[in-house]
Amino acid sequence: MAVWLDIFGEIHGALKAPVKRIAWERSMRARMEHAARNGVDIADPSVQATMAIDAYKDANRSIFM
């Protein structure tokens, strides 16, 4: 019976995934453009990691987490 109930959670997650991915990409692009305009080295892995984490937080907010 638990497997049957899991399907609703799986469907819910599948519906949110594309929205979250698009929000992450939009946030990451905006962050990279802003950093490049302000002279930040966007090829630096630590800068990329920081921007990716912040974009991930933005993506979670976009799906009301």
C-alpha atoms as a PDB file:
ATOM      1  CA  MET A   1       0.000   0.000   0.000  1.00  0.00           C
ATOM      2  CA  ALA A   2       2.876   2.397   0.743  1.00  0.00           C
ATOM      3  CA  VAL A   3       4.090   2.074  -2.851  1.00  0.00           C
ATOM      4  CA  TRP A   4       0.717   3.267  -4.125  1.00  0.00           C
ATOM      5  CA  LEU A   5       0.868   6.358  -1.904  1.00  0.00           C
ATOM      6  CA  ASP A   6       4.414   7.156  -3.051  1.00  0.00           C
ATOM      7  CA  ILE A   7       3.202   7.787  -6.591  1.00  0.00           C
ATOM      8  CA  PHE A   8       1.586  11.079  -5.568  1.00  0.00           C
ATOM      9  CA  GLY A   9       4.887  12.346  -4.174  1.00  0.00           C
ATOM     10  CA  GLU A  10       6.697  11.231  -7.319  1.00  0.00           C
ATOM     11  CA  ILE A  11       4.213  13.052  -9.554  1.00  0.00           C
ATOM     12  CA  HIS A  12       4.486  16.180  -7.429  1.00  0.00           C
ATOM     13  CA  GLY A  13       8.282  16.100  -7.664  1.00  0.00           C
ATOM     14  CA  ALA A  14       8.163  15.553 -11.419  1.00  0.00           C
ATOM     15  CA  LEU A  15       5.937  18.591 -11.856  1.00  0.00           C
ATOM     16  CA  LYS A  16       8.271  20.843  -9.847  1.00  0.00           C
ATOM     17  CA  ALA A  17      11.558  19.671 -11.392  1.00  0.00           C
ATOM     18  CA  PRO A  18      11.362  21.626 -14.689  1.00  0.00           C
ATOM     19  CA  VAL A  19      10.347  24.820 -12.883  1.00  0.00           C
ATOM     20  CA  LYS A  20      13.218  24.465 -10.444  1.00  0.00           C
ATOM     21  CA  ARG A  21      15.731  23.778 -13.232  1.00  0.00           C
ATOM     22  CA  ILE A  22      14.632  26.819 -15.241  1.00  0.00           C
ATOM     23  CA  ALA A  23      14.784  29.025 -12.158  1.00  0.00           C
ATOM     24  CA  TRP A  24      18.304  27.760 -11.390  1.00  0.00           C
ATOM     25  CA  GLU A  25      19.508  28.428 -14.931  1.00  0.00           C
ATOM     26  CA  ARG A  26      17.993  31.918 -14.986  1.00  0.00           C
ATOM     27  CA  SER A  27      19.512  32.808 -11.617  1.00  0.00           C
ATOM     28  CA  MET A  28      22.911  31.368 -12.534  1.00  0.00           C
ATOM     29  CA  ARG A  29      23.012  33.276 -15.830  1.00  0.00           C
ATOM     30  CA  ALA A  30      22.048  36.531 -14.114  1.00  0.00           C
ATOM     31  CA  ARG A  31      24.668  36.020 -11.412  1.00  0.00           C
ATOM     32  CA  MET A  32      27.392  35.255 -13.964  1.00  0.00           C
ATOM     33  CA  GLU A  33      26.521  38.290 -16.075  1.00  0.00           C
ATOM     34  CA  HIS A  34      26.500  40.542 -13.024  1.00  0.00           C
ATOM     35  CA  ALA A  35      29.834  39.172 -11.799  1.00  0.00           C
ATOM     36  CA  ALA A  36      31.459  39.527 -15.221  1.00  0.00           C
ATOM     37  CA  ARG A  37      30.285  43.148 -15.509  1.00  0.00           C
ATOM     38  CA  ASN A  38      31.842  43.872 -12.118  1.00  0.00           C
ATOM     39  CA  GLY A  39      35.233  42.358 -12.882  1.00  0.00           C
ATOM     40  CA  VAL A  40      34.841  39.082 -11.002  1.00  0.00           C
ATOM     41  CA  ASP A  41      36.731  36.085 -12.446  1.00  0.00           C
ATOM     42  CA  ILE A  42      33.814  33.806 -13.359  1.00  0.00           C
ATOM     43  CA  ALA A  43      36.253  31.054 -14.398  1.00  0.00           C
ATOM     44  CA  ASP A  44      37.322  30.637 -10.738  1.00  0.00           C
ATOM     45  CA  PRO A  45      35.809  27.397  -9.374  1.00  0.00           C
ATOM     46  CA  SER A  46      35.138  28.909  -5.944  1.00  0.00           C
ATOM     47  CA  VAL A  47      33.226  31.791  -7.554  1.00  0.00           C
ATOM     48  CA  GLN A  48      31.265  29.318  -9.673  1.00  0.00           C
ATOM     49  CA  ALA A  49      30.451  27.201  -6.619  1.00  0.00           C
ATOM     50  CA  THR A  50      29.222  30.212  -4.672  1.00  0.00           C
ATOM     51  CA  MET A  51      27.045  31.346  -7.562  1.00  0.00           C
ATOM     52  CA  ALA A  52      25.673  27.814  -8.032  1.00  0.00           C
ATOM     53  CA  ILE A  53      24.728  27.536  -4.356  1.00  0.00           C
ATOM     54  CA  ASP A  54      22.997  30.917  -4.422  1.00  0.00           C
ATOM     55  CA  ALA A  55      21.196  29.979  -7.654  1.00  0.00           C
ATOM     56  CA  TYR A  56      20.082  26.739  -5.993  1.00  0.00           C
ATOM     57  CA  LYS A  57      18.620  28.736  -3.106  1.00  0.00           C
ATOM     58  CA  ASP A  58      16.794  30.949  -5.618  1.00  0.00           C
ATOM     59  CA  ALA A  59      15.438  27.864  -7.394  1.00  0.00           C
ATOM     60  CA  ASN A  60      14.115  26.432  -4.130  1.00  0.00           C
ATOM     61  CA  ARG A  61      12.399  29.722  -3.360  1.00  0.00           C
ATOM     62  CA  SER A  62      10.783  29.616  -6.804  1.00  0.00           C
ATOM     63  CA  ILE A  63       8.959  26.412  -5.870  1.00  0.00           C
ATOM     64  CA  PHE A  64       8.035  27.764  -2.421  1.00  0.00           C
ATOM     65  CA  MET A  65      10.414  25.650  -0.335  1.00  0.00           C
END
